[in-house]
Coordinates of N, CA and C in Angstrom, one line a residue:
X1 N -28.7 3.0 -41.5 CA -30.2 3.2 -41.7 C -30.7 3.7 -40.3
X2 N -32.3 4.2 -40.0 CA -32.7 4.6 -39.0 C -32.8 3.6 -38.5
X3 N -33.3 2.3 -38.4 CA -33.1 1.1 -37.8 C -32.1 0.4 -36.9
X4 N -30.9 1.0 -38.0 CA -29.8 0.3 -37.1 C -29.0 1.4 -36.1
X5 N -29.6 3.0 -36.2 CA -29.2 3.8 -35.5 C -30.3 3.6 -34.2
X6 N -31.1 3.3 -34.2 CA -31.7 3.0 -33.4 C -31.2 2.0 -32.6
X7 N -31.2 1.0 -33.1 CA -30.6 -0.5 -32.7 C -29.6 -0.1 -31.8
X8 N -28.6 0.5 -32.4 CA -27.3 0.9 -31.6 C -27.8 1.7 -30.6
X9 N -28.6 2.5 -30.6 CA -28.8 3.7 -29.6 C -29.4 2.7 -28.4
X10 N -30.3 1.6 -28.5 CA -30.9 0.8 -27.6 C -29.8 -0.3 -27.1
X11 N -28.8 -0.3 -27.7 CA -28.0 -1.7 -26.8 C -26.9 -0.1 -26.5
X12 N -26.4 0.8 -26.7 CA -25.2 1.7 -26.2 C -25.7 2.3 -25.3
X13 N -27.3 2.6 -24.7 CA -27.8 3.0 -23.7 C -28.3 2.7 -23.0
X14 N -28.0 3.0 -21.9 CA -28.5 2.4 -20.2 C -29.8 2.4 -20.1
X15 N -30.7 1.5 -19.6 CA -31.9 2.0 -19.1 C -31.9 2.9 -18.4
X16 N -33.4 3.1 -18.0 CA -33.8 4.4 -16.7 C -33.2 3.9 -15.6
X17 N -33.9 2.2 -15.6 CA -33.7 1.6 -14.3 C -32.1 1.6 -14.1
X18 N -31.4 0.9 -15.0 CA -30.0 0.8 -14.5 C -29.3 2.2 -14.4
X19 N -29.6 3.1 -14.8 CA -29.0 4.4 -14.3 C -29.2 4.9 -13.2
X20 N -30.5 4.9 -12.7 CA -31.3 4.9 -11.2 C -29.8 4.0 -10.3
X21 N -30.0 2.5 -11.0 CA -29.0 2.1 -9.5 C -28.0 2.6 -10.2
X22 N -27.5 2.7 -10.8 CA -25.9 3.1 -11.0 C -25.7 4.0 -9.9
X23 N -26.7 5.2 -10.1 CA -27.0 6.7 -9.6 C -27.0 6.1 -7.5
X24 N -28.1 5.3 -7.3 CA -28.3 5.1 -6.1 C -26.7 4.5 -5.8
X25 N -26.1 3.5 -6.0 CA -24.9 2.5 -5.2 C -23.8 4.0 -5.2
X26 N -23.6 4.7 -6.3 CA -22.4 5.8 -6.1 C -22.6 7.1 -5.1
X27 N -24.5 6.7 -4.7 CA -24.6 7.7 -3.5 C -24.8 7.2 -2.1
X28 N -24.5 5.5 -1.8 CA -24.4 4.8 -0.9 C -22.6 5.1 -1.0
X29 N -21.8 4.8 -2.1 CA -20.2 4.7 -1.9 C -20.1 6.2 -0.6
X30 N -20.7 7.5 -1.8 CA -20.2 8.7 -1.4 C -20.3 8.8 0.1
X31 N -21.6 7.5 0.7 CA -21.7 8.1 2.0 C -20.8 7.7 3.0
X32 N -19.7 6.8 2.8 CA -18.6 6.1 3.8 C -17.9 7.4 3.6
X33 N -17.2 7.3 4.9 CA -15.8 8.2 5.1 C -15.1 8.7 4.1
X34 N -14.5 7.9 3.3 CA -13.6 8.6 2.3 C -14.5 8.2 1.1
X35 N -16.0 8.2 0.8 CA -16.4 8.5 -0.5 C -16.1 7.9 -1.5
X36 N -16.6 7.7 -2.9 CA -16.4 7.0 -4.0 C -15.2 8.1 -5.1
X37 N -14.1 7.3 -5.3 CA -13.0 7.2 -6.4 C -13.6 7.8 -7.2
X38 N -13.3 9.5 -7.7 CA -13.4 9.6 -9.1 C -12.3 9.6 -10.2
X39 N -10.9 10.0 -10.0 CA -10.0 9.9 -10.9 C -8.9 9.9 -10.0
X40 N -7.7 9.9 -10.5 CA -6.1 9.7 -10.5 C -5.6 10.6 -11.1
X41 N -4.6 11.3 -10.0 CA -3.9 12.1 -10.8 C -2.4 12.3 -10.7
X42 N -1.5 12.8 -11.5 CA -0.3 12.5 -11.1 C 0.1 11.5 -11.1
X43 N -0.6 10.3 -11.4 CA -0.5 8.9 -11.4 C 0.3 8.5 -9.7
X44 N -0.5 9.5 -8.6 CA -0.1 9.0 -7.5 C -1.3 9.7 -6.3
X45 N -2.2 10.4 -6.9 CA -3.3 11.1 -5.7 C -5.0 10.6 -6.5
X46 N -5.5 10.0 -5.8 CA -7.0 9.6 -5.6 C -8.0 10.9 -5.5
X47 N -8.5 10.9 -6.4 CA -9.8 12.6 -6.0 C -11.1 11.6 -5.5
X48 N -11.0 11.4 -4.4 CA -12.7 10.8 -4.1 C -13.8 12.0 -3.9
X49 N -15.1 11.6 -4.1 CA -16.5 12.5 -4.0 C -17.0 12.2 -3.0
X50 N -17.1 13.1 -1.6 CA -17.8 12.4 -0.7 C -18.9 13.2 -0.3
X51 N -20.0 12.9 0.4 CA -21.3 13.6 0.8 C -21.1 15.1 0.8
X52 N -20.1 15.6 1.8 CA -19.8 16.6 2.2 C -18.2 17.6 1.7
X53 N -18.0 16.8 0.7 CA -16.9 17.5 0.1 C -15.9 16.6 -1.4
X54 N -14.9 16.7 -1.1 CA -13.8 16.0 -1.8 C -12.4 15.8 -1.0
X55 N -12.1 14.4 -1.2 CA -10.9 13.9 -0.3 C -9.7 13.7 -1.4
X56 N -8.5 13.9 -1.4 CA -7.2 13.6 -1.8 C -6.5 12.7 -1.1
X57 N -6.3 11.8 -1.9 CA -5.4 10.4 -0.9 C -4.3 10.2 -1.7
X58 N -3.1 10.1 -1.3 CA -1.9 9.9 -1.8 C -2.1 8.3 -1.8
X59 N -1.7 7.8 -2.6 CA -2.1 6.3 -3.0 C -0.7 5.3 -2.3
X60 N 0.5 6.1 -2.4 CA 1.4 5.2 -2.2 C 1.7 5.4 0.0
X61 N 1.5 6.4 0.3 CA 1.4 6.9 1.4 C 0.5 5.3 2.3
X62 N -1.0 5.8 1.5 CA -2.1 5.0 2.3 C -1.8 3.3 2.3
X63 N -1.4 2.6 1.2 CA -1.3 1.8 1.1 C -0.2 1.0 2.1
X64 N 1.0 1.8 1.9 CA 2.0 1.8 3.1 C 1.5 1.3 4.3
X65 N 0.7 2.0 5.1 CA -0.2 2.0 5.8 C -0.8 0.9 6.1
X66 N -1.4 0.3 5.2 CA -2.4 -0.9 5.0 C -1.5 -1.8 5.4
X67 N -0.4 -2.0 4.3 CA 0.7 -3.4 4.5 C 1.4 -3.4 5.5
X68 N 1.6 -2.0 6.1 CA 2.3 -2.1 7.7 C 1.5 -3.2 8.7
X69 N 0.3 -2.4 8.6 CA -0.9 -2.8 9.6 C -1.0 -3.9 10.0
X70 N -1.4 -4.5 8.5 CA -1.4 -6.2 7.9 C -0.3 -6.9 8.8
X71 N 0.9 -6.5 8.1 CA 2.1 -7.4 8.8 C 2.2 -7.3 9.8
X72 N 1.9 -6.2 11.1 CA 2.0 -6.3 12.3 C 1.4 -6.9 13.2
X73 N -0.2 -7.3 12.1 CA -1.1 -7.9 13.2 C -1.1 -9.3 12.9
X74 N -0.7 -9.2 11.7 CA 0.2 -11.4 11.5 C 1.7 -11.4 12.1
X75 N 2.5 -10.8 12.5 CA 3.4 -10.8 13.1 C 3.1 -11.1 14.8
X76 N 1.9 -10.8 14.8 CA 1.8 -10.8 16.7 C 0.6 -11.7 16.7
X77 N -0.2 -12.1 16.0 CA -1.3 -12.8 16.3 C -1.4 -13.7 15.2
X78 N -0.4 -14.7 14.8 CA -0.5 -15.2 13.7 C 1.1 -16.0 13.3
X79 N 1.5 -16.0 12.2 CA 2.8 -15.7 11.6 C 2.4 -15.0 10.2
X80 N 3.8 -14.7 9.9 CA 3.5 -13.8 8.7 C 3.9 -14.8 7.4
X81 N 3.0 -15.0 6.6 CA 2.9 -16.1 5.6 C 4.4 -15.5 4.7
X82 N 5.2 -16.6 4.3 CA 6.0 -16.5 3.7 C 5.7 -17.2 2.3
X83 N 6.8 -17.1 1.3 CA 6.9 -17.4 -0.3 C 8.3 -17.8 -0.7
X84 N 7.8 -19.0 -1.0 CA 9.4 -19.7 -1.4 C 9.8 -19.2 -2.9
X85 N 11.1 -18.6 -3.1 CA 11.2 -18.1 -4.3 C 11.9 -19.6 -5.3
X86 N 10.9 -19.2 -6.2 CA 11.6 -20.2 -7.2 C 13.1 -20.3 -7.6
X87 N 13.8 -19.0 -7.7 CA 15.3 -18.8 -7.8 C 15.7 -18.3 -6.9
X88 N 16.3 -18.9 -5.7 CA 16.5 -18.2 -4.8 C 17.5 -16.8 -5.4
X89 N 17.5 -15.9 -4.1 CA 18.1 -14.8 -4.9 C 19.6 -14.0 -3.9
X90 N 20.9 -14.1 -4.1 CA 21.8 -13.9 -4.1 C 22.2 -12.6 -3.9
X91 N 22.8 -12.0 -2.5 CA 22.7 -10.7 -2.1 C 24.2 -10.5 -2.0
X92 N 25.3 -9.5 -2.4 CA 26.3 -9.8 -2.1 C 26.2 -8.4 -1.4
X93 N 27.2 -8.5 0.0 CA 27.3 -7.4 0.7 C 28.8 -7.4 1.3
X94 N 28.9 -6.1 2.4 CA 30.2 -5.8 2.5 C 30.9 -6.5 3.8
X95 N 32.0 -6.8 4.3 CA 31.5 -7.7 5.6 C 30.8 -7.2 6.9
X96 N 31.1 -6.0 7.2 CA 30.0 -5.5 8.0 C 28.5 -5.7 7.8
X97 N 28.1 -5.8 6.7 CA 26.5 -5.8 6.3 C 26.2 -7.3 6.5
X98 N 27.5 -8.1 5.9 CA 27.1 -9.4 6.2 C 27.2 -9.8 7.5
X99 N 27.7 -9.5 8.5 CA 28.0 -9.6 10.0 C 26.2 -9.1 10.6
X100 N 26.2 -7.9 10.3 CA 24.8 -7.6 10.6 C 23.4 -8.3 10.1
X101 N 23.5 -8.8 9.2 CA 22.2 -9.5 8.8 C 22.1 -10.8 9.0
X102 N 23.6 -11.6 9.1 CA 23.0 -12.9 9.7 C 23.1 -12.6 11.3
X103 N 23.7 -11.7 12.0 CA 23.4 -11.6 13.8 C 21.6 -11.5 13.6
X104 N 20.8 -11.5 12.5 CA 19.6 -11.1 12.9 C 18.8 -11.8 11.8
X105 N 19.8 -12.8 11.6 CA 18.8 -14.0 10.9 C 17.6 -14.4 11.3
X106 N 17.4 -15.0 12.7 CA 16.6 -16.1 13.5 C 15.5 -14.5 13.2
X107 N 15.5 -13.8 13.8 CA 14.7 -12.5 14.3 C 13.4 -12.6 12.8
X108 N 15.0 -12.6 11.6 CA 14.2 -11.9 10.7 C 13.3 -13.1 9.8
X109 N 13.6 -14.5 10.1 CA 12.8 -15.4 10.0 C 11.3 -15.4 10.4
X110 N 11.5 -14.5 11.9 CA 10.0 -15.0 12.4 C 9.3 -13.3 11.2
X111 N 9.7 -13.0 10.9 CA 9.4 -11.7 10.0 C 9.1 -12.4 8.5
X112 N 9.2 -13.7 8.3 CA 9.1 -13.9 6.9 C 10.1 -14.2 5.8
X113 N 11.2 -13.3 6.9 CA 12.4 -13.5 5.7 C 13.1 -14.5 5.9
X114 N 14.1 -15.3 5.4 CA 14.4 -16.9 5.4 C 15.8 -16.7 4.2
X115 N 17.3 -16.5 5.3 CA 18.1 -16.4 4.3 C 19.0 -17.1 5.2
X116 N 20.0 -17.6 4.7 CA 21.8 -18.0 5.1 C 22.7 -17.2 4.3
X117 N 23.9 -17.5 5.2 CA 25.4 -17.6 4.8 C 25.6 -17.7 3.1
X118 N 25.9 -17.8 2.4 CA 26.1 -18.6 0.7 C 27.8 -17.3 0.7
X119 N 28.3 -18.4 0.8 CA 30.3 -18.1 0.5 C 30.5 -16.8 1.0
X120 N 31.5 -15.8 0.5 CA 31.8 -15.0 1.0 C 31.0 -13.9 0.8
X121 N 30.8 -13.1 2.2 CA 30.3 -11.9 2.4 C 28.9 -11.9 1.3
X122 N 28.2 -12.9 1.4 CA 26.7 -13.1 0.5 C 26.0 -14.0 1.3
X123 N 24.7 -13.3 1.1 CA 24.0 -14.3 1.8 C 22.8 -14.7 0.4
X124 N 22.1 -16.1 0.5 CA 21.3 -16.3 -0.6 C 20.0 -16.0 0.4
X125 N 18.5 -15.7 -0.3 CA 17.5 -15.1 -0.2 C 16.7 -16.4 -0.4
X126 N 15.9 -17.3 0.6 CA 14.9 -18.6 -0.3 C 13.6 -17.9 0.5
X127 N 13.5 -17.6 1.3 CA 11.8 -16.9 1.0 C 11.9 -15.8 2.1
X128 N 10.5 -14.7 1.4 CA 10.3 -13.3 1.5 C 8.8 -13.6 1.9
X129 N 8.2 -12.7 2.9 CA 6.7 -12.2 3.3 C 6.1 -12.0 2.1
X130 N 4.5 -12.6 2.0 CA 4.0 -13.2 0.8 C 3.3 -11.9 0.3
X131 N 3.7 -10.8 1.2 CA 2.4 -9.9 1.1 C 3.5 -8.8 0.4
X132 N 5.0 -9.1 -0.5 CA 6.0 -8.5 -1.0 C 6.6 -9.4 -1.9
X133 N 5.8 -10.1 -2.5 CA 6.0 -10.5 -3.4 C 6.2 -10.0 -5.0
X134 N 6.1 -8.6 -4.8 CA 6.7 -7.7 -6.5 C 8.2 -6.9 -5.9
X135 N 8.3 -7.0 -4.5 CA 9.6 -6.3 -4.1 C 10.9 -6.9 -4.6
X136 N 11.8 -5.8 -4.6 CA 13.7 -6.0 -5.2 C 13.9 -6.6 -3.8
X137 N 14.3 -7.9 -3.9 CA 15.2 -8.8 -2.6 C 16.1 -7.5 -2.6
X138 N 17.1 -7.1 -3.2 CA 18.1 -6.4 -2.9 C 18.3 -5.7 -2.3
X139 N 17.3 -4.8 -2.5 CA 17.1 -3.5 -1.8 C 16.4 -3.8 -0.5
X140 N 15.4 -4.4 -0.6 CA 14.5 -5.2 0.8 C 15.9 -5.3 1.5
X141 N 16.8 -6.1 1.2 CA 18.2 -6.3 2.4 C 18.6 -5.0 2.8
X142 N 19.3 -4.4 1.4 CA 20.3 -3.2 2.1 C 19.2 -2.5 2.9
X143 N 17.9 -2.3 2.7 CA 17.2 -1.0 3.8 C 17.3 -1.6 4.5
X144 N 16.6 -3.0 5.2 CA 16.9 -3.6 6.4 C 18.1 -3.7 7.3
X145 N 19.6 -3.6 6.8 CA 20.5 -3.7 7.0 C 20.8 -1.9 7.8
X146 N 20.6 -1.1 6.5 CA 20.6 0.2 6.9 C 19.8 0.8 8.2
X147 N 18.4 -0.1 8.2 CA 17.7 0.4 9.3 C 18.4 -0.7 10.7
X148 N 19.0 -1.2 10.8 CA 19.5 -2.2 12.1 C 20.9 -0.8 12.1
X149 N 21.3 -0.5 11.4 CA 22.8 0.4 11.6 C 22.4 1.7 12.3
X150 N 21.2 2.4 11.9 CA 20.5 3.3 11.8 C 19.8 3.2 13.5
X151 N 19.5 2.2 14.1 CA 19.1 2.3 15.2 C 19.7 1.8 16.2
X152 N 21.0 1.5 16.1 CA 22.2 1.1 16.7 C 22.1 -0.4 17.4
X153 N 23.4 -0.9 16.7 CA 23.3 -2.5 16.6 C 23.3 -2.8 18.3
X154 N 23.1 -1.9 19.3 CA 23.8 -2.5 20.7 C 22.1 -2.4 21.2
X155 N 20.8 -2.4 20.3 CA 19.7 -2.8 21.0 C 19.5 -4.2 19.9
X156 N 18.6 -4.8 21.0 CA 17.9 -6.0 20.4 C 17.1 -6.1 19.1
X157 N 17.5 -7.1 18.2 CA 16.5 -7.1 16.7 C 15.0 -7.1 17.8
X158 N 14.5 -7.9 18.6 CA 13.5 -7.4 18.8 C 12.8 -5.8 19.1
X159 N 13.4 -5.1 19.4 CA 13.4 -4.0 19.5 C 13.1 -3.2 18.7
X160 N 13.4 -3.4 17.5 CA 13.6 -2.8 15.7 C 12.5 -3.5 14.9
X161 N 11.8 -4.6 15.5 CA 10.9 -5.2 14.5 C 9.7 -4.4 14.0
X162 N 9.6 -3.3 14.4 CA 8.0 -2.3 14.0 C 8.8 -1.4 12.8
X163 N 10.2 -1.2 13.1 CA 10.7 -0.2 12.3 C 11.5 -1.0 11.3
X164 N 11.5 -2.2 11.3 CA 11.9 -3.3 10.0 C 10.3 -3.7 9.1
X165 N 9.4 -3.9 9.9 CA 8.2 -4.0 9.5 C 7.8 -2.8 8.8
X166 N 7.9 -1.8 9.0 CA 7.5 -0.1 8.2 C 8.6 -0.4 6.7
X167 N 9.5 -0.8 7.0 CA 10.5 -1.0 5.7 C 9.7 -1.9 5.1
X168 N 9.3 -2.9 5.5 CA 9.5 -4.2 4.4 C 8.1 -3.6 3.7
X169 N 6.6 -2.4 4.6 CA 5.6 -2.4 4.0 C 5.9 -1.6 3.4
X170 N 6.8 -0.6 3.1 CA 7.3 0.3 2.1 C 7.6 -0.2 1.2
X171 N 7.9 -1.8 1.1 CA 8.5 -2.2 -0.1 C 7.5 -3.0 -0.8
X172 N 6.8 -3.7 -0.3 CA 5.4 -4.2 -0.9 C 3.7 -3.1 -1.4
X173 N 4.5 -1.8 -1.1 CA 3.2 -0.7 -1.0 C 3.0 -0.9 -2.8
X174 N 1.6 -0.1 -2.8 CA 1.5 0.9 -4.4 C 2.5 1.8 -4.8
X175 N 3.3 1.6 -5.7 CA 4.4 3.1 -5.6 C 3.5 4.0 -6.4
X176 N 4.1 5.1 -6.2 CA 4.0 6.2 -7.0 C 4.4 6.4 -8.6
X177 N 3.4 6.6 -9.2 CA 3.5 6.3 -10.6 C 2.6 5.0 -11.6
X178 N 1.8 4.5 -10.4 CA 1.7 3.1 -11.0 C -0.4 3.2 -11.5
X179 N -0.5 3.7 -12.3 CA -2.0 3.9 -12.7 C -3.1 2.5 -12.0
X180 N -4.0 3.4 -11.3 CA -5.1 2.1 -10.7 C -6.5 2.8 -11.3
X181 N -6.9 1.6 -11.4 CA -8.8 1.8 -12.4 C -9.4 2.1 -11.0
X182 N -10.5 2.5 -11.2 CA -11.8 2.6 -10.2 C -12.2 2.0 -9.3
X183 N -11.7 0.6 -9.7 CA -12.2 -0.5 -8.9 C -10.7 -0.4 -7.5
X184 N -9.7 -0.6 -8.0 CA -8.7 -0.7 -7.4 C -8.3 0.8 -6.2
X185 N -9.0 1.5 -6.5 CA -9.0 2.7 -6.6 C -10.1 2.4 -4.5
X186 N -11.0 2.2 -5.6 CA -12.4 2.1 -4.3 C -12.1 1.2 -3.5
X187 N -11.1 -0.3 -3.7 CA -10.6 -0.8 -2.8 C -9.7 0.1 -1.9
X188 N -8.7 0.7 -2.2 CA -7.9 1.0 -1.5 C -8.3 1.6 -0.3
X189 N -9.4 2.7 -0.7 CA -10.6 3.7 0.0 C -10.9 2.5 1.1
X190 N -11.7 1.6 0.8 CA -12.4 0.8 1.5 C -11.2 0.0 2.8
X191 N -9.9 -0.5 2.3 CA -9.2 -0.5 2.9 C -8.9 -0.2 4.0
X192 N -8.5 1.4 4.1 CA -8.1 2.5 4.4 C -9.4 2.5 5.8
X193 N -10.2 2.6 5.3 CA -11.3 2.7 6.3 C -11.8 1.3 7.3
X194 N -10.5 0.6 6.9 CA -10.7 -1.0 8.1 C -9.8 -0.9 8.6
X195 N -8.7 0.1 8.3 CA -7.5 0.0 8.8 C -7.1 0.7 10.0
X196 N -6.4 0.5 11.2 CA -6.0 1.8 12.2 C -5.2 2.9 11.4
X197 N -5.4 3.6 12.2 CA -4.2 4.4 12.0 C -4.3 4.9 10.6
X198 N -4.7 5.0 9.6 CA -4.8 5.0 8.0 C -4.5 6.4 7.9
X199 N -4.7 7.2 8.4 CA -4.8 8.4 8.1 C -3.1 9.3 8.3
X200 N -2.7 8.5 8.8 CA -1.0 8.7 8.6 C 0.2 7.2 8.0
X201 N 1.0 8.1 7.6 CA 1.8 6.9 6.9 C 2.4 6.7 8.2
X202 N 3.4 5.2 7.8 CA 5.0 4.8 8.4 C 5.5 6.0 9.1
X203 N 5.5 7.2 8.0 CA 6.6 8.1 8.7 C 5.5 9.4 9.6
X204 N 4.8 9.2 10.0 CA 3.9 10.5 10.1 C 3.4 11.2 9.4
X205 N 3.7 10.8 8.4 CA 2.8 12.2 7.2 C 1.3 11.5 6.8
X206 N 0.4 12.8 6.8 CA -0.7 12.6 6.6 C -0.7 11.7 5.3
X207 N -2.0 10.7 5.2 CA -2.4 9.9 4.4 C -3.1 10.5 2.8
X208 N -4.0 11.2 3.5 CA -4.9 12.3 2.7 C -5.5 13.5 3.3
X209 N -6.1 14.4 2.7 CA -6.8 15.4 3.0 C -8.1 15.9 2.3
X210 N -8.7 16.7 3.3 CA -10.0 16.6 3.4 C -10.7 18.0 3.0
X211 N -11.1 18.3 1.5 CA -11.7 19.7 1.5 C -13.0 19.3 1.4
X212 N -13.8 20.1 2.6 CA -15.5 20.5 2.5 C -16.0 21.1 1.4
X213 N -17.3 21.1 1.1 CA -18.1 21.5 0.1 C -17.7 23.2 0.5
X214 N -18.5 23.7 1.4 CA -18.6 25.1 1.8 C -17.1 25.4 1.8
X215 N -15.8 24.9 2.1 CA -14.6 25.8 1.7 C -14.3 25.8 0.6
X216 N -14.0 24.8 -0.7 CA -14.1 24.8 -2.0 C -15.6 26.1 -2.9
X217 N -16.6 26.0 -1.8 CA -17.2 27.3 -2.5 C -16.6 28.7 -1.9
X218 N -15.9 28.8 -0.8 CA -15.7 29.6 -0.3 C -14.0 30.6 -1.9
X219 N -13.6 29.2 -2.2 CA -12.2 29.4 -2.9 C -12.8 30.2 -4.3
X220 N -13.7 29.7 -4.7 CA -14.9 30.9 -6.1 C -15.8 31.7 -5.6
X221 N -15.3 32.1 -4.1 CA -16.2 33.3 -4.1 C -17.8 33.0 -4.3
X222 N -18.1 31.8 -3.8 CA -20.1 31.2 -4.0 C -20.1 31.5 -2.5
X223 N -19.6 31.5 -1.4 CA -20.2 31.8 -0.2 C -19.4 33.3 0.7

């Protein structure tokens, strides 16, 4: 009936007022640095809208970034909160790997990780940095392992702790592939913008990039 089309058209439609603020908060987001979240693409790049253009943020890159940051500044000014695994978890390695990960047991404790000996050439896993709590114990070891071989066993685990920390935040990041809403989306932005350094990952590669209004018109030939 016209009544109940109506009806519906009055509860499915926004007021003036609430569109006004809707309208006003997403032109306060746009005016920070990296701008308000409009979609995902690739299920791994962020399109934000900002005053003066549009930004592209690789999601798994930036986050990287964040967790590194995190951990290095509870690693020096703090400790880094650890998580007791309910099953502990069971690493079996080669004897070299096992030789190398317990010489860097004590080290890798003050890092969060918390393993022994368990029989031959295995070590068991009872707690991981709380801020890597969806990471493969497994892999978490062999990179670690890999990166102590990789930077030659004849320097000090203290020496390696920034480049074991870049690993472990690579293992707790956003991966690539993993769909984030708006909200999750505008966090990360927000993030990103408390964080040092944000604008490059672990390895040097840029975080995101930055097209202006006037060169995106420049690409259709408007200016």
């Amino acid at each position: 009936s016209t009544y109940q089309s109506s009806l519906s058209e009055a509860i499915d439609t926004p007021s003036a007022d609430a569109r006004a603020n809707e309208t006003q908060i997403l032109h306060e987001v746009e005016a920070l640095p990296l701008g308000a979240a409009r979609a995902q693409v690739h299920e791994n790049y962020i399109i934000a809208q900002s005053k003066t253009g549009m930004i592209i943020i690789d999601q798994h890159a930036a986050h990287e970034r964040i967790v590194y940051e995190r951990m290095k500044n509870m690693f020096h000014n703090t400790d880094i909160e650890r998580q007791l695994l309910l099953i502990p978890e069971i690493v079996e390695l080669t004897s070299e790997e096992y030789s190398i990960i317990i010489s860097a047991q004590t080290e890798l404790k003050s890092l969060g990780l918390v393993l022994e000996g368990f029989g031959y050439d295995s070590v068991i896993i009872r707690e991981i940095p709380a801020i890597l709590s969806r990471t493969s114990v497994q892999k978490l070891i062999k990179d670690i392992i890999d990166d102590i071989i990789e930077l030659g066993q004849e320097l000090k685990i203290k020496e390696k702790i920034d480049h074991i920390l870049a690993t472990m935040a690579c293992h707790g990041s956003v991966r690539s592939g993993r769909r984030l809403n708006v909200d999750e989306m505008n966090q990360l932005l927000r993030d990103m913008e408390s964080t040092p350094h944000s604008g490059q990952c672990n390895h040097g590669r840029p975080t995101y990039v930055e097209l202006k209004l006037h060169d995106i018109e420049k690409l259709f030939e408007r200016r």
